Coordinates of C-alpha atoms in Angstrom, one line a residue:
M1 CA 32.5 6.9 8.9
E2 CA 31.6 9.2 6.0
S3 CA 28.2 10.7 6.6
Q4 CA 26.3 13.7 5.2
I5 CA 23.9 13.5 8.1
K6 CA 26.6 13.7 10.7
K7 CA 28.4 16.5 8.7
I8 CA 25.2 18.6 8.6
H9 CA 24.4 17.9 12.2
Q10 CA 27.9 19.1 13.3
Q11 CA 27.5 22.3 11.2
L12 CA 24.2 23.0 12.8
V13 CA 25.4 22.3 16.4
S14 CA 28.5 24.4 15.9
K15 CA 26.4 27.2 14.3
Q16 CA 28.4 27.2 11.1
I17 CA 25.1 27.2 9.3
T18 CA 21.5 27.8 10.2
C19 CA 18.8 25.3 9.5
T20 CA 16.7 27.9 7.7
A21 CA 19.6 28.8 5.4
L22 CA 20.3 25.1 4.7
V23 CA 16.7 24.3 3.9
Q24 CA 16.2 27.4 1.7
E25 CA 19.4 26.5 -0.2
K26 CA 18.1 23.0 -0.9
L27 CA 14.6 24.3 -1.8
D28 CA 16.2 26.7 -4.3
L29 CA 18.2 23.9 -5.9
L30 CA 15.0 21.7 -6.2
K31 CA 13.1 24.6 -7.8
Q32 CA 15.9 25.2 -10.3
N33 CA 16.6 21.6 -11.1
T34 CA 16.3 20.4 -14.7
Y35 CA 16.0 16.7 -14.0
N36 CA 12.3 16.4 -13.5
S37 CA 12.9 15.0 -10.0
V38 CA 10.2 17.1 -8.2
N39 CA 6.5 16.6 -8.1
S40 CA 5.7 19.1 -5.4
L41 CA 7.7 21.1 -2.8
L42 CA 6.9 21.2 0.9
D43 CA 8.5 24.6 1.2
S44 CA 6.3 26.3 3.9
T45 CA 6.3 23.2 6.1
A46 CA 10.0 22.8 5.7
L47 CA 10.9 26.4 6.5
D48 CA 8.6 26.4 9.6
L49 CA 10.3 23.2 10.9
A50 CA 13.7 24.7 10.2
A51 CA 12.9 27.8 12.2
K52 CA 12.0 25.6 15.2
V53 CA 15.4 23.8 14.9
D54 CA 17.2 27.2 14.8
A55 CA 15.3 28.4 17.9
K56 CA 16.4 25.3 19.8
I57 CA 20.0 25.8 18.8
A58 CA 19.9 29.5 19.8
N59 CA 18.6 28.4 23.2
N60 CA 21.5 26.0 23.5
E61 CA 19.1 23.0 23.6
K62 CA 20.4 19.7 22.4
I63 CA 19.1 18.5 19.0
G64 CA 18.9 14.9 17.7
L65 CA 21.1 13.5 15.0
L66 CA 18.3 13.7 12.3
E67 CA 16.9 17.0 13.6
G68 CA 17.1 19.6 10.9
I69 CA 18.3 17.2 8.2
P70 CA 16.5 17.8 4.9
F71 CA 15.1 14.7 3.0
G72 CA 12.9 13.7 0.1
I73 CA 9.9 11.4 -0.2
K74 CA 8.9 9.3 -3.2
D75 CA 5.4 10.5 -4.2
V76 CA 3.8 7.2 -3.2
Y77 CA 3.9 7.9 0.5
M78 CA 1.1 9.5 2.5
V79 CA 2.1 12.7 4.2
Q80 CA -0.8 14.4 5.8
G81 CA -2.0 17.6 4.0
T82 CA 0.3 17.1 1.0
Y83 CA -0.5 16.1 -2.6
T84 CA 0.2 12.4 -3.0
T85 CA -0.2 11.8 -6.7
A86 CA 1.8 8.6 -7.4
S87 CA 2.9 10.6 -10.5
S88 CA -0.6 9.8 -12.1
D89 CA -3.4 11.7 -13.6
L90 CA -5.8 9.7 -11.5
L91 CA -4.5 11.1 -8.1
K92 CA -3.2 14.5 -9.3
K93 CA -5.6 16.3 -6.9
Y94 CA -5.4 13.8 -4.0
K95 CA -4.3 15.1 -0.6
S96 CA -3.1 12.7 2.1
P97 CA -5.4 12.4 5.1
Y98 CA -2.7 10.8 7.3
T99 CA 1.1 10.2 7.3
A100 CA 2.9 6.9 6.6
T101 CA 4.4 5.2 9.6
A102 CA 8.0 5.3 8.2
I103 CA 7.7 9.0 7.3
Q104 CA 6.2 9.8 10.7
K105 CA 9.1 8.2 12.5
L106 CA 11.5 10.4 10.6
L107 CA 9.4 13.5 11.4
D108 CA 9.3 12.5 15.0
A109 CA 13.2 12.4 14.9
G110 CA 13.2 15.9 13.6
A111 CA 14.1 15.3 9.9
I112 CA 12.7 17.9 7.5
P113 CA 10.7 16.8 4.4
L114 CA 11.4 19.0 1.4
V115 CA 9.9 17.4 -1.6
K116 CA 7.5 14.7 -3.0
E117 CA 9.6 13.1 -5.7
N118 CA 8.9 12.0 -9.2
C119 CA 8.6 8.3 -10.0
D120 CA 7.0 5.8 -12.3
S121 CA 3.2 6.0 -11.9
F122 CA 2.1 3.7 -9.0
G123 CA 5.7 2.3 -9.2
H124 CA 5.0 0.7 -12.6
G125 CA 8.2 1.0 -14.4
S126 CA 12.0 0.6 -14.4
S127 CA 12.9 4.0 -15.8
S128 CA 10.8 6.8 -14.2
E129 CA 9.4 7.7 -17.6
N130 CA 5.9 6.4 -16.9
T131 CA 4.9 9.7 -15.1
V132 CA 2.7 12.6 -15.8
F133 CA 5.4 15.0 -14.7
G134 CA 7.9 14.1 -17.4
A135 CA 10.7 11.6 -17.5
V136 CA 13.3 11.9 -14.7
K137 CA 16.8 12.5 -16.1
N138 CA 19.8 10.6 -14.9
A139 CA 22.0 12.6 -12.5
V140 CA 25.2 11.4 -14.3
N141 CA 24.1 11.8 -17.9
P142 CA 20.7 13.6 -18.5
E143 CA 20.2 11.8 -21.8
L144 CA 19.8 8.5 -19.9
V145 CA 17.0 7.3 -17.8
A146 CA 17.2 7.7 -14.0
G147 CA 16.0 4.2 -13.3
G148 CA 12.7 3.3 -11.7
S149 CA 10.5 3.5 -10.1
S150 CA 12.3 5.7 -7.4
G151 CA 14.1 7.7 -10.0
G152 CA 13.4 11.1 -8.6
S153 CA 14.5 10.0 -5.1
A154 CA 17.8 8.7 -6.5
V155 CA 18.6 11.8 -8.5
N156 CA 17.8 14.2 -5.7
V157 CA 20.3 12.3 -3.5
A158 CA 22.9 12.1 -6.2
K159 CA 22.7 15.8 -6.9
E160 CA 22.7 16.6 -3.1
Y161 CA 19.3 18.3 -3.3
T162 CA 18.4 16.1 -0.3
A163 CA 20.6 14.5 2.3
F164 CA 18.7 11.3 1.9
S165 CA 15.5 10.1 0.3
I166 CA 12.9 7.5 1.0
G167 CA 12.0 5.3 -1.9
G168 CA 9.9 2.1 -2.4
D169 CA 11.2 -1.2 -3.7
T170 CA 8.9 -3.9 -5.1
G171 CA 11.1 -5.6 -7.6
G172 CA 14.2 -3.4 -7.6
S173 CA 12.8 0.1 -7.5
I174 CA 15.3 1.4 -5.0
R175 CA 18.3 -0.7 -6.0
Q176 CA 18.2 -0.1 -9.8
P177 CA 17.9 3.7 -9.7
A178 CA 20.6 3.8 -7.0
G179 CA 22.8 1.9 -9.4
Y180 CA 22.0 4.1 -12.3
N181 CA 22.9 7.2 -10.3
N182 CA 25.9 5.9 -8.4
I183 CA 24.6 6.1 -4.9
Y184 CA 23.6 3.6 -2.2
G185 CA 20.1 2.1 -2.0
L186 CA 18.7 -0.5 0.4
K187 CA 15.8 -2.8 0.1
P188 CA 15.6 -4.1 3.7
T189 CA 14.2 -7.5 4.8
Y190 CA 10.5 -7.5 4.1
G191 CA 8.6 -6.3 7.2
K192 CA 11.6 -4.6 8.8
I193 CA 9.9 -1.3 8.1
S194 CA 6.1 -0.8 8.2
R195 CA 4.4 -0.4 4.8
Y196 CA 1.5 1.5 6.4
G197 CA 0.9 4.6 4.3
L198 CA 2.8 3.4 1.2
M199 CA 0.6 3.0 -1.8
A200 CA 0.5 -0.7 -2.5
Y201 CA 1.8 -2.1 -5.7
A202 CA 2.6 -5.7 -4.9
S203 CA 1.9 -6.2 -1.2
S204 CA 4.0 -9.3 -0.8
T205 CA 7.2 -7.7 -2.0
D206 CA 6.7 -3.9 -1.3
C207 CA 9.5 -2.5 0.9
V208 CA 10.2 0.9 2.3
G209 CA 13.9 1.8 2.1
P210 CA 16.5 4.7 2.1
L211 CA 18.7 6.1 -0.6
A212 CA 21.8 8.0 0.4
K213 CA 25.4 8.7 -0.5
S214 CA 27.0 6.7 2.3
I215 CA 26.6 3.4 4.1
E216 CA 26.5 5.3 7.5
D217 CA 23.5 7.4 6.4
I218 CA 21.7 4.3 5.2
R219 CA 22.3 2.8 8.7
I220 CA 21.1 5.9 10.5
V221 CA 17.8 6.2 8.5
L222 CA 17.2 2.4 8.6
N223 CA 17.4 2.4 12.4
V224 CA 14.9 5.2 12.8
M225 CA 12.3 3.7 10.4
S226 CA 12.5 0.1 11.5
G227 CA 10.2 -1.7 14.0
K228 CA 6.9 -3.3 14.7
D229 CA 3.8 -1.3 13.7
V230 CA 0.3 -2.4 14.8
K231 CA -1.0 -1.0 11.5
D232 CA 1.1 -3.4 9.5
Q233 CA 0.9 -7.0 10.6
T234 CA 3.8 -8.0 8.4
S235 CA 6.2 -5.7 10.4
Y236 CA 8.3 -7.0 13.2
N237 CA 10.7 -5.8 16.0
S238 CA 14.4 -5.8 15.1
K239 CA 17.5 -4.7 17.0
E240 CA 19.2 -1.5 16.2
I241 CA 22.4 -1.7 14.1
N242 CA 25.2 0.1 15.8
E243 CA 28.0 1.9 13.9
N244 CA 30.7 -0.3 15.4
D245 CA 28.8 -3.4 14.3
I246 CA 29.5 -2.7 10.6
L247 CA 33.1 -1.6 10.9
K248 CA 34.6 -5.1 11.2
N249 CA 33.9 -7.6 8.3
N250 CA 33.2 -11.1 9.3
V251 CA 32.1 -12.4 5.9
K252 CA 34.1 -15.5 5.1
T253 CA 32.3 -16.8 2.0
V254 CA 30.7 -15.0 -0.9
G255 CA 28.5 -16.6 -3.6
Y256 CA 27.4 -15.5 -7.0
F257 CA 25.0 -17.0 -9.5
K258 CA 27.0 -18.2 -12.5
N259 CA 23.9 -18.2 -14.7
F260 CA 23.6 -14.4 -14.2
I261 CA 27.1 -14.0 -15.4
E262 CA 26.9 -16.5 -18.3
S263 CA 23.5 -15.1 -19.5
E264 CA 23.4 -13.9 -23.1
A265 CA 21.6 -10.7 -21.8
I266 CA 24.6 -9.4 -19.9
D267 CA 26.8 -6.7 -21.5
A268 CA 30.4 -7.8 -21.9
S269 CA 31.7 -4.8 -19.9
V270 CA 29.3 -5.5 -17.0
K271 CA 30.5 -9.2 -17.0
A272 CA 34.2 -8.3 -17.1
D273 CA 33.8 -5.7 -14.3
F274 CA 31.9 -8.1 -12.1
L275 CA 34.4 -10.9 -12.5
A276 CA 37.3 -8.4 -11.8
S277 CA 35.5 -7.5 -8.6
I278 CA 35.3 -11.2 -7.7
E279 CA 39.0 -11.5 -8.2
K280 CA 39.7 -8.6 -5.8
I281 CA 37.5 -10.2 -3.2
K282 CA 39.4 -13.5 -3.6
A283 CA 42.7 -11.6 -3.2
A284 CA 41.4 -10.2 0.1
G285 CA 41.3 -13.8 1.4
I286 CA 37.5 -14.4 1.1
E287 CA 36.3 -17.7 -0.4
V288 CA 34.1 -17.3 -3.4
K289 CA 31.6 -19.9 -4.6
E290 CA 29.6 -20.3 -7.8
L291 CA 26.0 -21.0 -7.1
D292 CA 23.2 -22.4 -9.3
F293 CA 19.9 -20.5 -9.5
F294 CA 16.8 -20.1 -11.5
K295 CA 17.3 -18.6 -15.0
S296 CA 16.7 -14.9 -15.0
D297 CA 13.8 -15.1 -17.4
I298 CA 12.0 -17.5 -15.0
L299 CA 12.6 -15.0 -12.2
V300 CA 11.2 -12.1 -14.3
S301 CA 8.2 -14.2 -15.4
T302 CA 7.4 -15.3 -11.8
Y303 CA 7.8 -11.8 -10.4
Y304 CA 5.6 -10.1 -13.0
T305 CA 2.9 -12.8 -12.8
L306 CA 2.5 -12.2 -9.0
A307 CA 3.2 -8.5 -9.1
M308 CA 0.6 -7.9 -11.8
A309 CA -2.0 -10.0 -10.0
E310 CA -1.4 -8.1 -6.8
T311 CA -1.5 -4.6 -8.4
A312 CA -4.7 -5.5 -10.3
S313 CA -6.3 -6.3 -6.9
N314 CA -4.7 -3.3 -5.1
L315 CA -5.7 -0.7 -7.7
S316 CA -9.3 -2.0 -8.2
R317 CA -10.3 0.6 -5.5
L318 CA -9.2 3.5 -7.8
D319 CA -12.3 4.0 -9.9
G320 CA -13.2 7.6 -9.2
T321 CA -15.8 6.8 -6.5
N322 CA -13.8 7.1 -3.3
Y323 CA -10.4 7.9 -4.8
G324 CA -9.2 9.5 -7.9
D325 CA -10.3 12.1 -10.5
R326 CA -13.7 11.0 -11.6
I327 CA -14.8 11.3 -15.2
E328 CA -18.6 11.0 -15.7
G329 CA -20.0 8.6 -18.3
E330 CA -23.6 7.7 -19.3
N331 CA -23.9 5.2 -16.4
L332 CA -21.9 3.9 -13.5
K333 CA -20.2 1.2 -15.4
D334 CA -19.3 3.7 -18.2
T335 CA -18.0 6.1 -15.5
Y336 CA -15.7 3.4 -14.1
S337 CA -14.4 2.5 -17.6
I338 CA -13.7 6.0 -18.7
T339 CA -12.2 7.1 -15.4
R340 CA -9.7 4.2 -15.4
S341 CA -9.0 4.3 -19.1
K342 CA -8.2 8.0 -19.2
N343 CA -6.4 8.3 -15.9
F344 CA -4.1 5.3 -15.8
S345 CA -0.9 5.3 -17.8
E346 CA -0.3 2.8 -20.5
E347 CA 2.1 0.8 -18.3
S348 CA -0.4 0.7 -15.4
K349 CA -3.2 -0.5 -17.7
R350 CA -0.8 -3.1 -19.1
R351 CA -0.1 -4.4 -15.6
I352 CA -3.8 -4.3 -14.5
V353 CA -5.0 -6.1 -17.6
G354 CA -2.2 -8.7 -17.2
G355 CA -3.0 -9.2 -13.5
N356 CA -6.7 -9.7 -14.1
Q357 CA -5.8 -12.2 -16.9
V358 CA -3.7 -14.4 -14.6
L359 CA -6.4 -14.3 -11.9
S360 CA -9.3 -15.1 -14.2
Q361 CA -11.1 -18.3 -14.3
G362 CA -9.3 -20.8 -16.4
F363 CA -5.9 -19.1 -16.0
S364 CA -5.4 -18.8 -12.2
D365 CA -4.6 -22.4 -11.7
E366 CA -2.3 -22.6 -14.7
I367 CA -0.5 -19.3 -14.2
Y368 CA -1.0 -17.6 -10.8
L369 CA -0.8 -20.7 -8.6
K370 CA 2.2 -21.9 -10.6
G371 CA 3.8 -18.5 -9.8
L372 CA 3.2 -19.0 -6.1
E373 CA 4.7 -22.5 -6.3
L374 CA 7.8 -21.1 -8.0
R375 CA 8.2 -18.4 -5.4
D376 CA 8.3 -21.2 -2.7
H377 CA 11.0 -23.0 -4.7
I378 CA 13.0 -19.7 -5.1
S379 CA 12.8 -19.1 -1.3
A380 CA 13.9 -22.7 -0.6
N381 CA 16.8 -22.2 -3.0
F382 CA 17.9 -19.1 -1.1
N383 CA 17.8 -21.1 2.2
K384 CA 20.1 -23.7 0.7
D385 CA 22.5 -21.0 -0.7
F386 CA 22.8 -19.2 2.7
S387 CA 23.7 -22.5 4.3
E388 CA 26.8 -22.4 2.1
V389 CA 27.7 -18.7 1.8
D390 CA 27.4 -15.6 4.0
V391 CA 26.4 -13.1 1.3
I392 CA 25.5 -13.2 -2.4
L393 CA 27.0 -10.7 -4.8
S394 CA 25.5 -9.8 -8.2
P395 CA 25.3 -7.1 -10.8
V396 CA 22.4 -4.7 -10.3
T397 CA 21.4 -4.8 -13.9
P398 CA 22.7 -6.7 -17.0
S399 CA 23.5 -3.5 -18.8
A400 CA 24.1 0.3 -18.6
P401 CA 21.1 2.7 -18.3
P402 CA 19.2 3.1 -21.6
K403 CA 18.5 6.4 -23.3
I404 CA 15.3 8.2 -22.4
G405 CA 12.6 6.9 -24.7
D406 CA 14.0 3.5 -25.5
S407 CA 12.3 1.7 -22.6
L408 CA 8.9 3.1 -23.6
K409 CA 9.3 1.6 -27.1
D410 CA 10.1 -1.8 -25.7
P411 CA 8.3 -2.7 -22.4
H412 CA 9.6 -6.3 -22.6
A413 CA 13.2 -5.0 -22.5
M414 CA 12.3 -2.8 -19.5
Y415 CA 11.0 -5.9 -17.7
L416 CA 14.2 -7.8 -18.4
S417 CA 16.3 -5.0 -16.9
D418 CA 14.9 -6.2 -13.6
A419 CA 16.3 -9.7 -14.1
Y420 CA 18.9 -9.4 -11.4
T421 CA 16.8 -7.7 -8.8
V422 CA 13.4 -9.4 -8.7
G423 CA 14.7 -12.8 -7.3
F424 CA 15.8 -11.2 -4.1
S425 CA 12.4 -9.4 -3.8
L426 CA 10.6 -12.8 -4.2
G427 CA 12.8 -14.1 -1.4
Q428 CA 12.1 -11.1 0.8
L429 CA 15.8 -10.7 1.4
P430 CA 17.8 -7.6 2.5
T431 CA 19.7 -6.3 -0.6
L432 CA 21.9 -3.2 -0.9
T433 CA 23.2 -1.5 -4.1
V434 CA 26.7 -0.1 -3.7
P435 CA 28.1 2.3 -6.3
Q436 CA 31.1 0.2 -7.2
G437 CA 32.2 -2.8 -9.3
T438 CA 30.1 -2.2 -12.5
V439 CA 28.6 0.7 -14.4
T440 CA 25.4 0.3 -12.4
G441 CA 27.1 -0.9 -9.2
L442 CA 26.8 -4.2 -7.3
Q443 CA 24.1 -5.8 -5.1
I444 CA 24.9 -7.4 -1.8
T445 CA 22.3 -9.8 -0.4
A446 CA 22.1 -11.7 2.9
A447 CA 19.6 -14.1 4.5
K448 CA 16.4 -12.7 6.0
N449 CA 16.8 -10.4 9.0
N450 CA 20.5 -10.1 8.4
D451 CA 20.5 -6.5 7.2
E452 CA 23.5 -5.7 9.4
L453 CA 25.7 -8.2 7.4
V454 CA 24.8 -6.4 4.2
L455 CA 26.0 -3.1 5.5
K456 CA 29.1 -4.7 7.0
F457 CA 30.1 -6.2 3.7
A458 CA 29.4 -3.0 1.9
N459 CA 31.8 -1.2 4.2
F460 CA 34.4 -3.9 3.4
L461 CA 33.9 -3.6 -0.4
K462 CA 34.3 0.2 -0.1
E463 CA 37.9 -0.4 0.8
T464 CA 38.5 -3.4 -1.4
I465 CA 37.3 -2.7 -4.9

């Protein structure tokens, strides 16, 4: 199967290239890039690690598949000794005291981190414009947004500045930018990869996941990062997905939500392209079923009610006392107020205020608890659907990427751009964006713990549509 990781590995092993030259080339591209995808470069660390890989190869020692492969990290992951800013003013001087479990597993496998990547501040956004480092520009058309919140990660992969990148997905933050930049992006089953060391946005839907240019590279990276971690009690053991396991398609039935396609919000071109893809799938002998689901505005409302509540709770610790850039006021309360008012972005403040509102006395029963109840209904609906179909196919977004600046003018429109991604997050399901089928790709979703089937069907679609 097509794989940048395997291609680079072979070039290193056969001594066609040196790891040092490869890493330096990628670092130069990242330094020169005009897409605002870089928050900080890990150049000295990367070159030191590359020299060690070259020394092993020179001594005819065997190297692992990921050894010497350059990758990027969304700037919400702890990497010991590096700036971890979450693209915010509040943490612009913060250095990680430890390394996230998922990143440490990649380092242990020999992969080389090059860059901490630009993103929406604290993951709050769907365009990677809510960042103190400047809006990330789309890799296909720099006048458009890159998608969010893992926009920098998606752009670096699309431009081949990195072989792969690690993003974070709460309500679509890997899948949507992957679609906007025509690459693959996976939100695995919740808990398949440890969240330890990922800055929490909404803890009940936060997922660690890879972005890459091929299904095989997604599989390789997923296998390395997956597994139980004692530091994250939501994580679990899972079996490795072998390359041969995803070569033969065994999907017999595909479902899609007709209310997604009949929605007034969907662009005519996205609808037409999606239905054309469905016809090609039918022509390949696969049964396709229309499914009923919650209206997209209910999904968005439920997701943002719960996500804002969780982020208000998670970010309450950032007050300039233990974490963050402290701004002194006349008293302690004033210091907290000024520090948070000056250092959080407008979008982050909007979500914190919204979260505190739905958790407040008099509102929590009416709004927050209703959101929890709706999430249970959504999960039950998915269980019913997966008793009828093997996978669910959907557009990634209802429309093409907007121009830079448009989302900032209309936050409500930005929230609605997540209409087709947030439901699968609430269900904690494995979902993969593939760069086919519509202008922003297609999403493949399977039942919990069935990540292998998602990759399998993606491989089938690659040859079918």
